[in-house]
mmCIF file of C-alpha atoms in Angstrom:
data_model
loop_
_atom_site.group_PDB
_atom_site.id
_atom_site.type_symbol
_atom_site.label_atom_id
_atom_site.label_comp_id
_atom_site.label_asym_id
_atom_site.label_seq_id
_atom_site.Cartn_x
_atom_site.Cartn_y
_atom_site.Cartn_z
ATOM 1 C CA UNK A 1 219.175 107.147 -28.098
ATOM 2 C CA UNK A 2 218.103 105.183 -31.130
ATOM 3 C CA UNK A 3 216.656 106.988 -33.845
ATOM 4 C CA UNK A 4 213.340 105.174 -35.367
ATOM 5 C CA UNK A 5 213.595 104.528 -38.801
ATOM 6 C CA UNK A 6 210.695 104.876 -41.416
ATOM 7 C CA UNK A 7 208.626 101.445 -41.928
ATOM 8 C CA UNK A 8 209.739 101.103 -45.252
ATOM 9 C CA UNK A 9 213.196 101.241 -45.085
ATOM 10 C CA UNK A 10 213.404 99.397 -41.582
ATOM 11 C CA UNK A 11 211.316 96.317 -43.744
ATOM 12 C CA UNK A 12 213.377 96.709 -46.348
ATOM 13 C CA UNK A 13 216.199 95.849 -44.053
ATOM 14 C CA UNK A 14 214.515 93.025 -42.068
ATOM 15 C CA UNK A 15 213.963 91.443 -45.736
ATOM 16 C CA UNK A 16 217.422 91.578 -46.156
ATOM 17 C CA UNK A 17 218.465 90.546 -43.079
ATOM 18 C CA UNK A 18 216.003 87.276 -43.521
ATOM 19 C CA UNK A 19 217.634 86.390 -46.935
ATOM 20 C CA UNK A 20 221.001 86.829 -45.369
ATOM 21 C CA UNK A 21 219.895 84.315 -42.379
ATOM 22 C CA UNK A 22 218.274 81.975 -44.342
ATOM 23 C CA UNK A 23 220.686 81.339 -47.455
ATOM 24 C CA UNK A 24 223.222 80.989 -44.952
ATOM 25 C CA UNK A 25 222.178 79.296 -41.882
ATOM 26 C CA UNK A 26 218.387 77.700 -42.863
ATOM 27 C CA UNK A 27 214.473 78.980 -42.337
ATOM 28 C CA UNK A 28 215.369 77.454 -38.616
ATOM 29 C CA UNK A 29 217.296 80.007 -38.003
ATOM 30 C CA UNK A 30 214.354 82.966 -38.845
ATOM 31 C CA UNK A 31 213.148 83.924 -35.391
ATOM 32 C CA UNK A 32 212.434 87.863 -34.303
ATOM 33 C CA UNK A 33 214.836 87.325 -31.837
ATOM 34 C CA UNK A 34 217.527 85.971 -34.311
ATOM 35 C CA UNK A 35 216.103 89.405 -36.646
ATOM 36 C CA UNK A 36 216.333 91.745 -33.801
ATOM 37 C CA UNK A 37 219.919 90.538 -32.926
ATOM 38 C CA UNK A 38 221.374 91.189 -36.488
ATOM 39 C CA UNK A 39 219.747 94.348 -37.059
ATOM 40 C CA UNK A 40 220.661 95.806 -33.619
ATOM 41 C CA UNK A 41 217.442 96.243 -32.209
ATOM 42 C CA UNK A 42 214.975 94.975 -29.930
ATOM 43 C CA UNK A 43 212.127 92.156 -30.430
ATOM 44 C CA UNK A 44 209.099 94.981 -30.194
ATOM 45 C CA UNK A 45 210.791 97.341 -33.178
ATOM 46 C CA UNK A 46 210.207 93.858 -35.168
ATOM 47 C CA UNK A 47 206.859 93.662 -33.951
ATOM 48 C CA UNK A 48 206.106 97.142 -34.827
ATOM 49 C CA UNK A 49 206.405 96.039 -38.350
ATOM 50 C CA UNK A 50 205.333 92.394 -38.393
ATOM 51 C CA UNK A 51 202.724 90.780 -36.480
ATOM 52 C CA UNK A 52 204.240 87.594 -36.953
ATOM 53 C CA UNK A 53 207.289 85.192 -38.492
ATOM 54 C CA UNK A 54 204.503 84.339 -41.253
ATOM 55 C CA UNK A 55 204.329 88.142 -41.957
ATOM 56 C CA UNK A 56 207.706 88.464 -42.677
ATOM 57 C CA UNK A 57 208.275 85.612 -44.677
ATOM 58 C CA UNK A 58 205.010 86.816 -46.691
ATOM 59 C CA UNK A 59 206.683 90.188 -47.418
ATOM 60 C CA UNK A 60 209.923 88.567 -48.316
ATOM 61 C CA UNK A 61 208.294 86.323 -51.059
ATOM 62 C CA UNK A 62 206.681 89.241 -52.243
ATOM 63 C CA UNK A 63 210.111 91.540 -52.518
ATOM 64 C CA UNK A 64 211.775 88.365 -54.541
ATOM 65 C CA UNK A 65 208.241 87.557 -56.968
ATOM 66 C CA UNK A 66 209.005 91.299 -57.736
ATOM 67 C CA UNK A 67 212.657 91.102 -58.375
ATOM 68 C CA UNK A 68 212.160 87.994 -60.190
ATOM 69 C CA UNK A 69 209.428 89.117 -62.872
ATOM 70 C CA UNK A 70 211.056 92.625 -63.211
ATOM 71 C CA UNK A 71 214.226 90.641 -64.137
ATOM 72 C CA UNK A 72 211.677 88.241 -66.581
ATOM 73 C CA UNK A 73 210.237 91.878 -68.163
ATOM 74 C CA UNK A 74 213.639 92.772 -68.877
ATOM 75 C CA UNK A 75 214.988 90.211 -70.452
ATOM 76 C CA UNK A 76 211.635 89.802 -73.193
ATOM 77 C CA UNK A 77 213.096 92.290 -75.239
ATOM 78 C CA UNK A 78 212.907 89.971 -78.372
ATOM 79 C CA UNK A 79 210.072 89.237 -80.870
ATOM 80 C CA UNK A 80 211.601 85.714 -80.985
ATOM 81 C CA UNK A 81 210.410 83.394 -78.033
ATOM 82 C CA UNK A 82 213.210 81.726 -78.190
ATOM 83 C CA UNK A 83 215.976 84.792 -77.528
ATOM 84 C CA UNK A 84 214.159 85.884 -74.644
ATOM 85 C CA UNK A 85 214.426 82.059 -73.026
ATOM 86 C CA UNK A 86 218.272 82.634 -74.037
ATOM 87 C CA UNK A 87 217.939 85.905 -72.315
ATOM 88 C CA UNK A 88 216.047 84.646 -69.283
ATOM 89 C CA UNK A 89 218.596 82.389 -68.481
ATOM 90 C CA UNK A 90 221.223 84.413 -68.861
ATOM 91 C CA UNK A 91 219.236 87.409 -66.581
ATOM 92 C CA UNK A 92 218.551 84.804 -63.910
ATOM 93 C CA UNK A 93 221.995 83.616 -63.993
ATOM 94 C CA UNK A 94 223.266 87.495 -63.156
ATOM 95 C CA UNK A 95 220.374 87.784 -60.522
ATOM 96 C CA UNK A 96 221.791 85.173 -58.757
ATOM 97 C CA UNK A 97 225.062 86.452 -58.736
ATOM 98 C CA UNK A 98 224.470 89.922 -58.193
ATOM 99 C CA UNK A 99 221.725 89.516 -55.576
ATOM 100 C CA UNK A 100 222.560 86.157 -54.033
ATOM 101 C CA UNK A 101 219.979 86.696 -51.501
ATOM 102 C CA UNK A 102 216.850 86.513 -54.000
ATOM 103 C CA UNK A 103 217.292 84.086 -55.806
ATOM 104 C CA UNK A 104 215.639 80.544 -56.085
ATOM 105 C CA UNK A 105 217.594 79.430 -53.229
ATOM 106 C CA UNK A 106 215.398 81.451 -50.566
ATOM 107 C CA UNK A 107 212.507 80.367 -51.797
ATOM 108 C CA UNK A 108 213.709 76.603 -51.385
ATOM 109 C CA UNK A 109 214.605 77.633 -48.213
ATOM 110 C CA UNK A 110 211.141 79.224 -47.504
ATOM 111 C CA UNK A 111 209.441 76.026 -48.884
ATOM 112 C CA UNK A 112 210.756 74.710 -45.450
ATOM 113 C CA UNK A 113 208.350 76.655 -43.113
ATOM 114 C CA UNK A 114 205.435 74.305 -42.874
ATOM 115 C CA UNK A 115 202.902 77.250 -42.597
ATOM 116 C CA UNK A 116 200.161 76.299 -45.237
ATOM 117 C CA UNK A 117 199.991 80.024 -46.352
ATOM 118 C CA UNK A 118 203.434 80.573 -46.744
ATOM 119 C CA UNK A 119 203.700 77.404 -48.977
ATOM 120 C CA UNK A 120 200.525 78.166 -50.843
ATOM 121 C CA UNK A 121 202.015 81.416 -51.460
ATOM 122 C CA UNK A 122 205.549 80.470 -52.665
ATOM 123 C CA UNK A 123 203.540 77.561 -54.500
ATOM 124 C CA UNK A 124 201.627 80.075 -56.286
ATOM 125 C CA UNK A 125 205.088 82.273 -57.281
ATOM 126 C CA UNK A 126 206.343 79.478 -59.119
ATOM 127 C CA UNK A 127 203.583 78.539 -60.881
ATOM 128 C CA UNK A 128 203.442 82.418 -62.418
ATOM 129 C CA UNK A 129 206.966 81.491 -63.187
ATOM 130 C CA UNK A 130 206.176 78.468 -65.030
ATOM 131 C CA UNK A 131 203.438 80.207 -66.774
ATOM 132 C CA UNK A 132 205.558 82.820 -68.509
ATOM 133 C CA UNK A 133 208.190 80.824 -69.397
ATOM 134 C CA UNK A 134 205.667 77.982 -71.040
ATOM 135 C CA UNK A 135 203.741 81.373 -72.722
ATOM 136 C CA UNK A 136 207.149 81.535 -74.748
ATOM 137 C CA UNK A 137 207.452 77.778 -75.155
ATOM 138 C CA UNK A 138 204.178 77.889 -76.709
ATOM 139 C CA UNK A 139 205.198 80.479 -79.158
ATOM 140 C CA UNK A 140 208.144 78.709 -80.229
ATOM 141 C CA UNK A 141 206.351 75.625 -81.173
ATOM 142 C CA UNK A 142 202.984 77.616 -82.782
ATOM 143 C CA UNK A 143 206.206 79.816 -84.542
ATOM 144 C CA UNK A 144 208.038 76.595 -85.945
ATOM 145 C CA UNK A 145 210.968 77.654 -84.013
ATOM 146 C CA UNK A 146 210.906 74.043 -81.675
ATOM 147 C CA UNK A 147 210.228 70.526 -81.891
ATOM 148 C CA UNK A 148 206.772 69.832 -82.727
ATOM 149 C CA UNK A 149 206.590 67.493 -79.881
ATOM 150 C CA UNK A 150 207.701 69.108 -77.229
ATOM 151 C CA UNK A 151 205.607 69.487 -74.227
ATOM 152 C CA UNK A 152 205.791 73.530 -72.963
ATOM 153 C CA UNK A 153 204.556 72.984 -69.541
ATOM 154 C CA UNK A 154 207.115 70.138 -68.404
ATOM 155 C CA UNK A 155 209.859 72.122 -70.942
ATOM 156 C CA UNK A 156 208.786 75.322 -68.235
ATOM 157 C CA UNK A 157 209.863 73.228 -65.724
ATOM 158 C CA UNK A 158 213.000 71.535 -66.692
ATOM 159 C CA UNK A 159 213.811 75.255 -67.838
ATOM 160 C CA UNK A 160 213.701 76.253 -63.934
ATOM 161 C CA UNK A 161 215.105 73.490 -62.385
ATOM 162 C CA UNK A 162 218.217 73.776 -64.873
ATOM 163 C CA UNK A 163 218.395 77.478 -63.261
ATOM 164 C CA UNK A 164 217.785 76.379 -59.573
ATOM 165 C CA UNK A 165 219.570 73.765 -59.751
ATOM 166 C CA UNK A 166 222.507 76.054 -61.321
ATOM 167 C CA UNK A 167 222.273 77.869 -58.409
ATOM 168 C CA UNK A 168 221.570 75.912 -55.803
ATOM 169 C CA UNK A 169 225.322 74.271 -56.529
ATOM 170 C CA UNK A 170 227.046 77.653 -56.828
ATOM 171 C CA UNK A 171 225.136 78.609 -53.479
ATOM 172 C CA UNK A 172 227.557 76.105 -51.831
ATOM 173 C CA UNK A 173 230.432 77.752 -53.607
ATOM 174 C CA UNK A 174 229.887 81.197 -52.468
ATOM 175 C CA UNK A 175 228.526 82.252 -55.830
ATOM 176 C CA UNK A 176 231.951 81.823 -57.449
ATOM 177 C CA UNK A 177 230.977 81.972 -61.054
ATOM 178 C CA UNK A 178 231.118 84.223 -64.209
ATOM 179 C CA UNK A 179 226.775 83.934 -65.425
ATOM 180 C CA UNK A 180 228.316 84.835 -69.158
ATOM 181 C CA UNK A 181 230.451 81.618 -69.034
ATOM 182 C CA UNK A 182 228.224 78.868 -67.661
ATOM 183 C CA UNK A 183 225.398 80.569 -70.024
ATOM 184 C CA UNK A 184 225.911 79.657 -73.346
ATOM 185 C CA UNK A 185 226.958 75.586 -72.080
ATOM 186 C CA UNK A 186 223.428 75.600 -70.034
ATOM 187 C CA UNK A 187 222.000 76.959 -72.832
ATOM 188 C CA UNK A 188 223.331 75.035 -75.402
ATOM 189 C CA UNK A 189 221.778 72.226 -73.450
ATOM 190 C CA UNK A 190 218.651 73.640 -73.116
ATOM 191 C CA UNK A 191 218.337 74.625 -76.592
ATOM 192 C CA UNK A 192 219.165 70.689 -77.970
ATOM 193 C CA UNK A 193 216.699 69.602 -75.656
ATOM 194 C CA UNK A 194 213.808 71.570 -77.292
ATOM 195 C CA UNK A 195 215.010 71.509 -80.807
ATOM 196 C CA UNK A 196 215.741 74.758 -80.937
#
């Protein structure tokens, strides 16, 4: 006899189960049935928890915008704007080694599922990324610490895609990397970029 487990812990384990599926076999492959089969249960214990594919993909953006701003928090430990970019970069970097599952990657992988209020809602993640991270910009350039000309809501972005696309490349390597090596060249990068 199988012993029900509580909600939260039994969606805490579909979430995992739905970064595991789709970081290494595609959003195609997110179905309850595909769920139910990895978890070792049946199609209505999903339901019990999720009305819907749209549900669970809803809950799993919402478990990685956590992750990823707690991660953000952490790392803005500085008074200079500038050290807690360095920092970011380097936290994002472990993130995505440590919890391969949540990074970048699944949201790419989310931006897939052509529901319009999935995509509104990962849409609307990335923009509170882009947000903070041009907040700091702008207090580098009001603080002197920048060029005067750059621009901090396209620096925001080149700042994320020079993550995601860090990680999107170790992704297909099995997240073979050291985050404290590739850091300071990506940041050096960065850095001469923005006149740092």
């Amino acid at each position: 006899m199988q012993i029900r487990k509580s909600t939260e812990i039994r969606r805490q384990q579909i979430v995992d189960i739905i970064r595991t599926i789709i970081s290494s076999r595609g959003i195609e492959h997110v179905t309850i049935s595909e769920i139910a089969g990895e978890i070792g249960t049946t199609k209505g214990a999903i339901y019990r928890h999720f009305k819907s594919k749209r549900d669970i993909l809803s809950l799993l953006i919402d478990n990685v915008e956590e992750t990823l701003m707690e991660a953000l928090d952490k790392a803005m430990v500085e008074k200079d704007p500038v050290q807690n970019l360095k920092n970011i970069l380097l936290a994002q970097l472990i993130l995505a080694k440590t919890r391969r599952k949540t990074s970048f990657v699944v949201i790419m992988g989310a931006m897939q599922f052509s529901d319009p209020f999935i995509r509104r809602k990962i849409s609307q993640l990335i923009e509170k990324y882009l947000r903070r991270i041009e907040k700091l910009l702008a207090g580098a350039l009001k603080s002197g610490l920048i060029k005067k000309d750059i621009n901090p809501k396209t620096s925001a972005i080149v700042f994320m895609g020079l993550i995601q696309s860090t990680i999107t490349v170790w992704s297909y390597k099995n997240f073979k990397f050291v985050p404290q090596k590739i850091h300071a060249d990506l940041w050096d990068v960065y850095k001469r970029g923005i006149g740092v």
